[in-house]
Amino acid sequence: MQLTFTDVQHMNTTTLVIGVAKHPSEAVQQVAAAINVPVVDFVKAGDVDTTAGALTKLPIAHDIVKRVYAIGLGDGKDISTETVRNGFGLAAKALKASNVTIALETFTNDVLDAQQAAYLAAEGLVLGGYNVPNYKTTSNAQDVTLEAVALLAEEDEAIMESFTVGRIYAEAQNEARSLVNMPPNMLTATALADYAVDLAAQFDLDVEVLTKQEITELGMGGILAVNKGSVEEPRVITLKYKGTDNWDDVIGLVGKGVTYDTGGYSLKPKDGMVGMKGDMGGAAAVLGAMRAIAQLKPAKNVVAVIGSTDNMISGEAIKPDDVITMYNGKTVEVLNTDAEGRLVLADAVVYAQQQGAKAIVDVATLTGGVIVALGMDKTGALTNDDALFETLLEASIDTDEFVWRLPLTENDKKRIRKSDVADYNNSPGRDGHMIFGGGFVGEFVGDMPWIHLDIAGTSEAKAASPIGQAGGTGVMVRTLTAFVEQLAE
Ligand code: BES
Ligand code: ZN
Ligand code: ZN
């Protein structure tokens, strides 16, 4: 719903959200006058925290508007996208109103227009209003929905559209979060494939699911090797989004869908194993992006391929020293069964190429090495194509998801290719090993333009943030979606 300033007297709202800088803007003063609340006086008295992204509930009692929340905009000059998104994320957690009005113009200035503000408000509210699904028998937490949100802004179709786009991005990210948060006994490879089939039906995507028998017949030795110790069947999930009339110029999004990583016989220590339900974060990011892409309908063809299995132990499981034959016919000496993600991805990228991909982005919780290198808040990247990477980097900057590129040198490749008994080894060493993980996948991509994203650090958050609880973050959903939208331009 959209309202204009003059509607404020009659607006059917109990709660108003405004953006307030250190020196309140013209728009704030107008709204303040319309609702008869002395916002400027509150600011002067220090009753409003105008720090960028801070949230204050104003001390008012009023007939029309029962509550006013102020999101701090700092000095009001460089209003960053993160400030607005985070502010609304906090607001989502605080709002208990049945309906909410956003005074959109109070968030705009020369660097941030009403469309952007609408997009960020929707994104922040949906992300901040997300609750981790749980299995408590007494739980009653509810996600924030946007049905009751009205925008107080100029009459403008484009603004409402932006609001919807923000909502699509954030809902897709929340879906990815929920997948990451799901317990591994519930989210098996089969269950993940079922999810993808439902997603395809809901949003009109093409879907194909390969069973263990089909994967065996095709000879996807990497995925089968990782799956060998499991009683759960593996799956290879393919989704296609057709954005143009011809199936050419296809971008491939490939995700690691390891539903649980025990490490296999190169067993993880008990403390390092907890949390490995999240080892399908790459798959979740890809599925989330496909969900958003299917709704936003960019003019770009996309194929998503997810290799999914758990990495378990049994009398049949692979062992260090095994030599396996991959889908593309190359052989790999398995030095570490815990370096399983690259084996799964290597087969998946080859399959994506067969499905028409002309460039590939793979996303994976691949190595602890990326956490050592970059910390928990930066996604690590490798690439063989500067121009493609530039586009992805821009998308990541636009969506405030930090991505940092590491080098992949000939010397690194030499070490991946070093084995006395096979074409490759899957674990050349622990020095700079994020590069070996991604570099291994790159060997199977070949010369095709390619970007590798290691989200081992960013896929899960240890603590809550303004736009999320602890747990799955759904990282890279926004970047991948914006990336595909940019490729379509
Ligand atoms: N799934 C892990 C990587 C991981 C670590 C994800 C921490 C999330 C948080 C991956 O399969 C793995 O075990 N990698 C090994 C590679 C090593 C054996 C070369 C690692 O990072 O230690
Ligand atoms: Zn592992
Ligand atoms: Zn893993």
Short mmCIF file of C-alpha atoms and ligand atoms in Angstrom, two decimals:
data_model
loop_
_atom_site.label_atom_id
_atom_site.label_comp_id
_atom_site.label_asym_id
_atom_site.label_seq_id
_atom_site.Cartn_x
_atom_site.Cartn_y
_atom_site.Cartn_z
CA MET A 1 0.00 0.00 0.00
CA GLN A 2 1.16 3.50 -0.67
CA LEU A 3 0.21 6.66 1.16
CA THR A 4 1.07 10.28 0.61
CA PHE A 5 2.03 12.84 3.21
CA THR A 6 -1.49 14.20 3.36
CA ASP A 7 -2.81 10.78 4.30
CA VAL A 8 -0.86 10.76 7.49
CA GLN A 9 -3.75 12.14 9.52
CA HIS A 10 -6.00 9.32 8.43
CA MET A 11 -3.51 6.57 8.10
CA ASN A 12 -4.51 3.28 9.48
CA THR A 13 -1.35 2.68 11.41
CA THR A 14 -0.21 2.30 14.94
CA THR A 15 3.49 2.42 14.27
CA LEU A 16 5.62 4.77 12.19
CA VAL A 17 9.27 4.26 11.24
CA ILE A 18 11.37 7.29 10.37
CA GLY A 19 15.02 7.90 9.55
CA VAL A 20 16.66 10.57 11.69
CA ALA A 21 20.08 12.12 11.17
CA LYS A 22 22.04 14.22 13.65
CA HIS A 23 20.43 17.28 12.06
CA PRO A 24 16.92 16.08 11.19
CA SER A 25 16.07 16.54 7.53
CA GLU A 26 13.27 18.57 6.00
CA ALA A 27 11.31 15.36 5.49
CA VAL A 28 11.59 14.45 9.17
CA GLN A 29 10.35 17.88 10.15
CA GLN A 30 7.37 17.55 7.79
CA VAL A 31 6.40 14.18 9.16
CA ALA A 32 6.92 15.40 12.71
CA ALA A 33 4.59 18.32 12.07
CA ALA A 34 2.00 16.10 10.42
CA ILE A 35 1.83 13.71 13.35
CA ASN A 36 2.39 16.46 15.89
CA VAL A 37 5.40 14.85 17.54
CA PRO A 38 8.39 17.05 18.48
CA VAL A 39 11.03 14.84 16.87
CA VAL A 40 13.57 17.64 16.54
CA ASP A 41 13.24 18.46 20.23
CA PHE A 42 13.79 14.81 21.09
CA VAL A 43 16.95 14.80 19.01
CA LYS A 44 18.18 17.97 20.68
CA ALA A 45 17.47 16.51 24.11
CA GLY A 46 19.52 13.45 23.22
CA ASP A 47 16.50 11.15 23.35
CA VAL A 48 17.16 9.77 19.85
CA ASP A 49 20.27 7.75 19.03
CA THR A 50 21.19 9.08 15.60
CA THR A 51 24.21 6.78 15.28
CA ALA A 52 24.06 5.09 11.86
CA GLY A 53 21.84 2.03 12.07
CA ALA A 54 20.75 2.53 15.70
CA LEU A 55 17.10 2.15 16.68
CA THR A 56 15.23 4.31 19.19
CA LYS A 57 11.63 4.11 20.27
CA LEU A 58 10.46 7.70 20.72
CA PRO A 59 8.84 8.59 24.02
CA ILE A 60 5.39 9.59 22.75
CA ALA A 61 1.76 8.97 23.39
CA HIS A 62 -0.36 10.04 20.46
CA ASP A 63 -3.84 9.52 19.07
CA ILE A 64 -3.06 8.37 15.56
CA VAL A 65 0.42 7.02 15.86
CA LYS A 66 0.96 4.99 18.98
CA ARG A 67 4.65 4.31 18.43
CA VAL A 68 7.41 5.99 16.47
CA TYR A 69 10.69 4.21 15.84
CA ALA A 70 13.66 6.26 14.68
CA ILE A 71 16.50 4.66 12.73
CA GLY A 72 19.72 6.64 13.14
CA LEU A 73 21.27 7.95 9.93
CA GLY A 74 24.48 9.39 11.35
CA ASP A 75 25.33 12.76 9.86
CA GLY A 76 22.75 12.12 7.14
CA LYS A 77 25.27 12.65 4.33
CA ASP A 78 26.65 9.21 3.50
CA ILE A 79 23.62 7.11 4.31
CA SER A 80 24.99 3.66 3.56
CA THR A 81 22.89 0.79 2.29
CA GLU A 82 24.04 -1.21 5.28
CA THR A 83 22.80 1.47 7.70
CA VAL A 84 19.29 1.39 6.30
CA ARG A 85 19.14 -2.41 5.96
CA ASN A 86 20.48 -2.95 9.47
CA GLY A 87 18.21 -0.27 10.92
CA PHE A 88 15.14 -2.00 9.52
CA GLY A 89 16.54 -5.33 10.66
CA LEU A 90 16.56 -4.02 14.25
CA ALA A 91 13.13 -2.49 13.72
CA ALA A 92 11.76 -5.86 12.63
CA LYS A 93 12.86 -7.35 15.92
CA ALA A 94 11.33 -4.48 17.92
CA LEU A 95 8.04 -3.99 16.07
CA LYS A 96 5.12 -5.55 17.76
CA ALA A 97 2.55 -3.57 15.84
CA SER A 98 -0.05 -5.11 13.60
CA ASN A 99 0.56 -2.46 10.98
CA VAL A 100 3.51 -0.28 10.25
CA THR A 101 4.08 2.77 8.11
CA ILE A 102 7.50 3.72 6.80
CA ALA A 103 8.08 7.40 6.13
CA LEU A 104 10.27 6.63 3.16
CA GLU A 105 11.41 10.17 2.33
CA THR A 106 13.03 10.45 5.73
CA PHE A 107 15.57 7.85 4.55
CA THR A 108 16.53 9.54 1.30
CA ASN A 109 19.14 12.10 0.32
CA ASP A 110 21.30 12.80 -2.77
CA VAL A 111 23.09 9.45 -2.47
CA LEU A 112 20.14 7.23 -1.57
CA ASP A 113 16.85 7.57 -3.45
CA ALA A 114 13.37 6.42 -2.49
CA GLN A 115 13.60 3.27 -4.61
CA GLN A 116 16.77 2.16 -2.89
CA ALA A 117 15.32 3.01 0.50
CA ALA A 118 12.21 0.95 -0.26
CA TYR A 119 14.34 -1.99 -1.38
CA LEU A 120 16.51 -1.82 1.74
CA ALA A 121 13.54 -1.39 4.08
CA ALA A 122 11.90 -4.55 2.74
CA GLU A 123 15.17 -6.45 2.85
CA GLY A 124 15.96 -5.36 6.39
CA LEU A 125 12.49 -6.12 7.72
CA VAL A 126 12.35 -9.59 6.19
CA LEU A 127 15.91 -10.52 7.14
CA GLY A 128 15.70 -9.04 10.63
CA GLY A 129 12.31 -10.62 11.19
CA TYR A 130 13.57 -14.12 10.47
CA ASN A 131 13.43 -16.75 13.20
CA VAL A 132 15.43 -19.96 13.06
CA PRO A 133 12.89 -22.76 12.73
CA ASN A 134 13.14 -25.00 15.75
CA TYR A 135 11.65 -28.15 17.10
CA LYS A 136 10.85 -26.91 20.58
CA THR A 137 7.45 -28.25 21.54
CA THR A 138 6.48 -24.86 22.97
CA SER A 139 7.81 -22.59 20.25
CA ASN A 140 5.68 -19.78 18.90
CA ALA A 141 8.14 -17.37 17.25
CA GLN A 142 6.80 -15.86 14.04
CA ASP A 143 8.62 -14.29 11.11
CA VAL A 144 7.82 -10.69 10.23
CA THR A 145 5.62 -10.44 7.16
CA LEU A 146 5.26 -7.35 5.05
CA GLU A 147 1.52 -7.53 4.48
CA ALA A 148 0.82 -4.80 7.00
CA VAL A 149 3.57 -2.41 5.91
CA ALA A 150 2.65 0.81 4.16
CA LEU A 151 5.01 3.26 2.54
CA LEU A 152 4.53 6.93 3.14
CA ALA A 153 6.00 8.25 -0.09
CA GLU A 154 5.24 9.87 -3.38
CA GLU A 155 2.86 7.94 -5.61
CA ASP A 156 5.31 5.90 -7.69
CA GLU A 157 5.09 2.41 -9.19
CA ALA A 158 8.88 2.03 -9.21
CA ILE A 159 9.04 2.47 -5.44
CA MET A 160 6.58 -0.33 -4.81
CA GLU A 161 8.46 -2.51 -7.27
CA SER A 162 11.71 -1.91 -5.41
CA PHE A 163 10.00 -2.83 -2.18
CA THR A 164 8.92 -6.11 -3.76
CA VAL A 165 12.42 -6.78 -5.08
CA GLY A 166 13.88 -6.27 -1.60
CA ARG A 167 11.35 -8.69 -0.24
CA ILE A 168 12.20 -11.30 -2.91
CA TYR A 169 15.92 -11.05 -2.18
CA ALA A 170 15.41 -11.35 1.56
CA GLU A 171 12.84 -14.16 1.43
CA ALA A 172 15.22 -16.14 -0.77
CA GLN A 173 18.03 -15.55 1.70
CA ASN A 174 15.82 -16.67 4.59
CA GLU A 175 14.99 -19.87 2.70
CA ALA A 176 18.71 -20.57 2.35
CA ARG A 177 19.15 -19.90 6.06
CA SER A 178 16.46 -22.41 6.93
CA LEU A 179 18.10 -25.08 4.78
CA VAL A 180 21.43 -24.51 6.51
CA ASN A 181 19.75 -24.59 9.91
CA MET A 182 17.96 -27.88 9.28
CA PRO A 183 19.16 -30.90 11.26
CA PRO A 184 21.09 -33.39 9.13
CA ASN A 185 18.84 -36.31 9.96
CA MET A 186 16.01 -34.33 8.34
CA LEU A 187 17.91 -32.69 5.49
CA THR A 188 19.40 -35.66 3.65
CA ALA A 189 20.42 -35.49 -0.01
CA THR A 190 17.04 -36.99 -0.88
CA ALA A 191 15.23 -34.34 1.16
CA LEU A 192 17.29 -31.57 -0.43
CA ALA A 193 16.33 -32.88 -3.87
CA ASP A 194 12.67 -32.99 -2.83
CA TYR A 195 12.98 -29.37 -1.73
CA ALA A 196 14.40 -28.45 -5.15
CA VAL A 197 11.55 -30.26 -6.91
CA ASP A 198 9.01 -28.30 -4.85
CA LEU A 199 10.86 -25.06 -5.53
CA ALA A 200 10.81 -25.77 -9.26
CA ALA A 201 7.09 -26.49 -9.19
CA GLN A 202 6.35 -23.34 -7.23
CA PHE A 203 8.40 -21.00 -9.41
CA ASP A 204 8.22 -22.69 -12.78
CA LEU A 205 11.80 -23.89 -13.14
CA ASP A 206 12.96 -27.03 -14.97
CA VAL A 207 14.26 -29.64 -12.58
CA GLU A 208 16.08 -32.94 -12.85
CA VAL A 209 17.21 -35.18 -10.00
CA LEU A 210 19.74 -37.94 -10.62
CA THR A 211 19.40 -40.98 -8.34
CA LYS A 212 22.27 -43.11 -7.06
CA GLN A 213 21.71 -45.55 -9.89
CA GLU A 214 21.88 -42.81 -12.52
CA ILE A 215 24.91 -41.23 -10.88
CA THR A 216 26.57 -44.66 -10.94
CA GLU A 217 25.66 -45.25 -14.58
CA LEU A 218 27.10 -41.85 -15.51
CA GLY A 219 30.27 -42.65 -13.59
CA MET A 220 30.38 -39.65 -11.30
CA GLY A 221 33.19 -41.18 -9.28
CA GLY A 222 33.81 -38.14 -7.08
CA ILE A 223 30.30 -37.96 -5.68
CA LEU A 224 30.08 -41.75 -5.40
CA ALA A 225 33.38 -41.92 -3.52
CA VAL A 226 32.18 -39.45 -0.89
CA ASN A 227 28.85 -41.24 -0.65
CA LYS A 228 30.38 -44.69 -0.29
CA GLY A 229 30.30 -44.82 3.48
CA SER A 230 26.67 -43.70 3.71
CA VAL A 231 23.35 -45.48 3.91
CA GLU A 232 21.76 -42.34 2.41
CA GLU A 233 21.60 -42.12 -1.38
CA PRO A 234 23.40 -39.24 -3.13
CA ARG A 235 21.61 -36.85 -5.47
CA VAL A 236 22.64 -34.57 -8.29
CA ILE A 237 20.09 -31.78 -8.58
CA THR A 238 19.79 -29.62 -11.69
CA LEU A 239 17.54 -26.58 -11.99
CA LYS A 240 17.20 -24.53 -15.13
CA TYR A 241 15.91 -21.01 -15.46
CA LYS A 242 15.28 -19.87 -19.04
CA GLY A 243 15.66 -16.11 -19.32
CA THR A 244 15.97 -15.95 -23.11
CA ASP A 245 14.48 -17.82 -26.08
CA ASN A 246 17.60 -19.84 -26.82
CA TRP A 247 19.47 -21.99 -24.37
CA ASP A 248 22.80 -20.32 -24.97
CA ASP A 249 25.02 -17.98 -23.00
CA VAL A 250 24.16 -19.97 -19.88
CA ILE A 251 25.67 -19.16 -16.49
CA GLY A 252 26.21 -22.18 -14.24
CA LEU A 253 25.78 -21.95 -10.47
CA VAL A 254 27.21 -25.00 -8.75
CA GLY A 255 26.75 -25.74 -5.05
CA LYS A 256 28.33 -28.10 -2.53
CA GLY A 257 25.50 -29.98 -0.90
CA VAL A 258 27.24 -32.10 1.73
CA THR A 259 24.41 -32.61 4.18
CA TYR A 260 26.80 -33.80 6.89
CA ASP A 261 30.58 -33.90 6.99
CA THR A 262 32.07 -36.23 9.58
CA GLY A 263 35.36 -36.06 7.70
CA GLY A 264 35.12 -39.74 6.84
CA TYR A 265 38.08 -41.89 7.90
CA SER A 266 40.12 -38.66 8.14
CA LEU A 267 37.70 -38.11 10.99
CA LYS A 268 37.00 -34.65 12.36
CA PRO A 269 37.67 -34.15 16.07
CA LYS A 270 34.42 -34.14 18.03
CA ASP A 271 34.36 -30.38 18.52
CA GLY A 272 35.08 -29.74 14.86
CA MET A 273 32.26 -31.99 13.74
CA VAL A 274 29.42 -30.17 15.49
CA GLY A 275 27.92 -27.74 13.02
CA MET A 276 28.82 -29.76 9.95
CA LYS A 277 25.12 -29.95 9.12
CA GLY A 278 25.87 -26.61 7.47
CA ASP A 279 28.18 -28.14 4.89
CA MET A 280 25.45 -27.70 2.29
CA GLY A 281 25.61 -23.89 2.58
CA GLY A 282 26.75 -23.62 -1.04
CA ALA A 283 23.77 -25.61 -2.21
CA ALA A 284 21.49 -23.43 -0.08
CA ALA A 285 22.96 -20.27 -1.60
CA VAL A 286 22.42 -21.59 -5.11
CA LEU A 287 18.84 -22.69 -4.35
CA GLY A 288 18.09 -19.35 -2.72
CA ALA A 289 19.46 -17.48 -5.72
CA MET A 290 17.39 -19.63 -8.10
CA ARG A 291 14.29 -18.85 -6.05
CA ALA A 292 14.93 -15.11 -6.37
CA ILE A 293 15.95 -15.34 -10.04
CA ALA A 294 12.78 -17.26 -10.90
CA GLN A 295 10.73 -14.40 -9.45
CA LEU A 296 12.78 -11.49 -10.78
CA LYS A 297 12.99 -13.00 -14.27
CA PRO A 298 16.25 -11.52 -15.60
CA ALA A 299 17.03 -12.04 -19.31
CA LYS A 300 19.80 -14.53 -18.64
CA ASN A 301 19.86 -18.33 -18.75
CA VAL A 302 20.92 -20.07 -15.57
CA VAL A 303 21.66 -23.70 -14.80
CA ALA A 304 22.14 -24.69 -11.18
CA VAL A 305 23.80 -27.98 -10.30
CA ILE A 306 24.08 -29.34 -6.78
CA GLY A 307 26.02 -32.41 -5.81
CA SER A 308 24.59 -33.78 -2.59
CA THR A 309 25.57 -36.53 -0.19
CA ASP A 310 26.78 -36.88 3.36
CA ASN A 311 30.37 -37.85 4.21
CA MET A 312 30.20 -40.84 6.54
CA ILE A 313 32.13 -43.84 7.77
CA SER A 314 31.42 -47.53 7.29
CA GLY A 315 33.15 -50.68 6.11
CA GLU A 316 32.54 -49.45 2.59
CA ALA A 317 33.71 -45.88 2.98
CA ILE A 318 36.67 -44.51 1.02
CA LYS A 319 40.03 -44.44 2.78
CA PRO A 320 43.09 -42.24 2.52
CA ASP A 321 45.29 -43.78 -0.22
CA ASP A 322 42.31 -44.80 -2.38
CA VAL A 323 42.50 -43.82 -6.03
CA ILE A 324 39.19 -42.90 -7.64
CA THR A 325 38.09 -42.10 -11.19
CA MET A 326 36.13 -38.90 -11.61
CA TYR A 327 33.21 -38.14 -13.96
CA ASN A 328 35.56 -36.60 -16.51
CA GLY A 329 37.78 -39.72 -16.48
CA LYS A 330 40.67 -38.20 -14.51
CA THR A 331 42.01 -40.03 -11.48
CA VAL A 332 42.47 -38.68 -7.96
CA GLU A 333 44.57 -39.97 -5.11
CA VAL A 334 42.53 -39.44 -1.97
CA LEU A 335 44.96 -38.26 0.69
CA ASN A 336 42.29 -36.92 3.01
CA THR A 337 38.69 -38.07 3.07
CA ASP A 338 37.77 -34.78 4.78
CA ALA A 339 38.64 -32.92 1.57
CA GLU A 340 35.40 -34.31 0.14
CA GLY A 341 33.74 -31.11 -1.09
CA ARG A 342 36.14 -30.69 -4.00
CA LEU A 343 35.40 -34.26 -5.14
CA VAL A 344 31.68 -33.56 -5.20
CA LEU A 345 32.09 -30.18 -6.89
CA ALA A 346 34.50 -31.50 -9.52
CA ASP A 347 31.85 -33.84 -10.88
CA ALA A 348 29.12 -31.21 -10.52
CA VAL A 349 30.96 -28.54 -12.55
CA VAL A 350 31.54 -31.02 -15.38
CA TYR A 351 27.85 -31.89 -15.33
CA ALA A 352 26.94 -28.18 -15.39
CA GLN A 353 29.08 -27.76 -18.50
CA GLN A 354 27.27 -30.66 -20.14
CA GLN A 355 23.99 -28.96 -19.30
CA GLY A 356 25.07 -25.92 -21.27
CA ALA A 357 26.96 -23.70 -18.81
CA LYS A 358 29.39 -21.37 -20.58
CA ALA A 359 30.72 -19.86 -17.37
CA ILE A 360 30.64 -21.24 -13.85
CA VAL A 361 30.39 -19.94 -10.31
CA ASP A 362 30.78 -22.60 -7.65
CA VAL A 363 29.85 -21.93 -4.04
CA ALA A 364 30.97 -24.10 -1.16
CA THR A 365 31.78 -24.37 2.51
CA LEU A 366 35.02 -25.83 1.26
CA THR A 367 37.88 -25.16 3.65
CA GLY A 368 38.77 -24.12 7.16
CA GLY A 369 41.65 -22.41 5.35
CA VAL A 370 39.45 -19.54 4.21
CA ILE A 371 38.57 -18.82 7.84
CA VAL A 372 42.26 -18.70 8.78
CA ALA A 373 42.97 -16.43 5.82
CA LEU A 374 40.01 -14.03 5.96
CA GLY A 375 38.05 -14.54 9.16
CA MET A 376 34.38 -15.35 9.55
CA ASP A 377 32.98 -12.33 7.72
CA LYS A 378 34.60 -12.53 4.30
CA THR A 379 33.93 -14.94 1.49
CA GLY A 380 37.09 -16.09 -0.28
CA ALA A 381 37.23 -16.18 -4.07
CA LEU A 382 39.39 -17.63 -6.82
CA THR A 383 38.93 -16.96 -10.52
CA ASN A 384 40.46 -17.42 -13.95
CA ASP A 385 38.52 -14.51 -15.46
CA ASP A 386 39.08 -10.93 -14.32
CA ALA A 387 36.08 -9.49 -16.16
CA LEU A 388 33.59 -12.03 -14.83
CA PHE A 389 34.97 -11.58 -11.34
CA GLU A 390 34.65 -7.81 -11.62
CA THR A 391 30.92 -8.22 -12.27
CA LEU A 392 30.52 -10.53 -9.29
CA LEU A 393 32.54 -8.23 -7.07
CA GLU A 394 30.30 -5.30 -8.00
CA ALA A 395 27.24 -7.37 -7.18
CA SER A 396 28.75 -8.27 -3.82
CA ILE A 397 29.52 -4.63 -3.06
CA ASP A 398 26.00 -3.56 -4.05
CA THR A 399 24.52 -6.15 -1.71
CA ASP A 400 27.02 -5.62 1.14
CA GLU A 401 28.40 -9.15 1.11
CA PHE A 402 32.18 -8.99 1.42
CA VAL A 403 34.13 -11.05 -1.14
CA TRP A 404 37.92 -11.13 -1.36
CA ARG A 405 39.97 -12.74 -4.12
CA LEU A 406 43.01 -14.90 -3.40
CA PRO A 407 45.61 -15.88 -5.99
CA LEU A 408 45.80 -19.24 -7.76
CA THR A 409 49.28 -19.70 -9.20
CA GLU A 410 50.94 -22.26 -11.47
CA ASN A 411 52.83 -23.46 -8.42
CA ASP A 412 49.55 -24.11 -6.61
CA LYS A 413 48.26 -26.06 -9.62
CA LYS A 414 51.47 -28.10 -9.72
CA ARG A 415 50.87 -29.22 -6.17
CA ILE A 416 47.27 -30.21 -6.92
CA ARG A 417 48.59 -32.28 -9.88
CA LYS A 418 51.30 -33.95 -7.83
CA SER A 419 50.74 -37.66 -7.25
CA ASP A 420 52.76 -40.76 -7.96
CA VAL A 421 49.68 -42.83 -8.65
CA ALA A 422 46.98 -40.52 -10.09
CA ASP A 423 46.35 -37.30 -12.07
CA TYR A 424 45.61 -35.32 -8.94
CA ASN A 425 45.70 -35.49 -5.17
CA ASN A 426 42.88 -34.01 -3.10
CA SER A 427 44.98 -32.54 -0.30
CA PRO A 428 48.36 -31.01 -1.19
CA GLY A 429 48.95 -29.53 2.28
CA ARG A 430 47.65 -27.15 4.90
CA ASP A 431 49.65 -24.09 3.85
CA GLY A 432 47.24 -21.71 2.13
CA HIS A 433 44.85 -24.61 1.62
CA MET A 434 41.80 -22.57 0.67
CA ILE A 435 43.59 -22.21 -2.66
CA PHE A 436 44.10 -25.95 -3.06
CA GLY A 437 40.43 -26.64 -2.42
CA GLY A 438 39.14 -24.19 -4.98
CA GLY A 439 42.05 -24.82 -7.33
CA PHE A 440 41.13 -28.50 -7.46
CA VAL A 441 37.63 -27.59 -8.67
CA GLY A 442 39.18 -25.24 -11.23
CA GLU A 443 41.11 -28.16 -12.74
CA PHE A 444 37.80 -29.75 -13.67
CA VAL A 445 36.31 -26.52 -15.01
CA GLY A 446 39.23 -26.11 -17.40
CA ASP A 447 39.53 -22.93 -19.47
CA MET A 448 35.92 -21.82 -19.15
CA PRO A 449 35.41 -18.56 -17.21
CA TRP A 450 35.03 -19.55 -13.58
CA ILE A 451 34.70 -18.12 -10.08
CA HIS A 452 35.02 -20.14 -6.90
CA LEU A 453 33.45 -18.83 -3.68
CA ASP A 454 34.51 -20.40 -0.38
CA ILE A 455 31.85 -19.57 2.21
CA ALA A 456 33.15 -21.81 5.03
CA GLY A 457 33.52 -18.70 7.22
CA THR A 458 30.49 -16.71 6.14
CA SER A 459 27.79 -19.34 5.78
CA GLU A 460 27.09 -19.45 9.48
CA ALA A 461 27.16 -16.73 12.12
CA LYS A 462 28.19 -17.44 15.70
CA ALA A 463 26.25 -14.44 17.01
CA ALA A 464 23.14 -12.49 16.08
CA SER A 465 23.40 -9.37 13.90
CA PRO A 466 20.81 -6.67 13.10
CA ILE A 467 19.71 -8.70 10.08
CA GLY A 468 19.94 -12.17 11.51
CA GLN A 469 20.07 -14.63 14.32
CA ALA A 470 23.03 -16.89 14.98
CA GLY A 471 23.10 -19.81 12.55
CA GLY A 472 22.81 -20.02 8.79
CA THR A 473 23.31 -16.65 7.10
CA GLY A 474 22.17 -17.43 3.57
CA VAL A 475 25.31 -15.64 2.41
CA MET A 476 25.78 -15.21 -1.35
CA VAL A 477 22.08 -15.45 -2.15
CA ARG A 478 21.99 -11.68 -2.65
CA THR A 479 25.34 -11.55 -4.45
CA LEU A 480 24.52 -14.40 -6.86
CA THR A 481 21.10 -12.95 -7.60
CA ALA A 482 22.44 -9.45 -8.23
CA PHE A 483 25.27 -10.99 -10.30
CA VAL A 484 22.82 -12.77 -12.61
CA GLU A 485 20.69 -9.62 -12.84
CA GLN A 486 23.78 -7.66 -13.88
CA LEU A 487 24.75 -10.28 -16.46
CA ALA A 488 21.28 -9.85 -17.95
CA GLU A 489 21.78 -6.13 -18.51
N1 BES B 1 33.40 -28.84 5.29
C1 BES B 1 34.77 -28.66 5.55
C2 BES B 1 35.20 -27.19 5.60
C3 BES B 1 34.62 -26.36 6.70
C4 BES B 1 35.38 -26.07 7.82
C5 BES B 1 33.37 -25.80 6.60
C6 BES B 1 34.86 -25.28 8.82
C7 BES B 1 32.84 -25.00 7.59
C8 BES B 1 33.60 -24.74 8.71
C9 BES B 1 35.62 -29.35 4.48
O1 BES B 1 35.05 -30.45 3.88
C10 BES B 1 36.87 -29.78 5.14
O2 BES B 1 36.80 -30.58 6.01
N2 BES B 1 37.99 -29.22 4.70
C11 BES B 1 39.26 -29.56 5.24
C12 BES B 1 40.22 -29.70 4.09
C13 BES B 1 41.52 -30.31 4.48
C14 BES B 1 41.32 -31.74 4.87
C15 BES B 1 42.46 -30.22 3.31
C16 BES B 1 39.70 -28.43 6.16
O3 BES B 1 39.39 -27.28 5.88
O4 BES B 1 40.32 -28.71 7.17
ZN ZN B 2 35.44 -32.24 4.94
ZN ZN B 3 32.95 -30.50 3.88
#
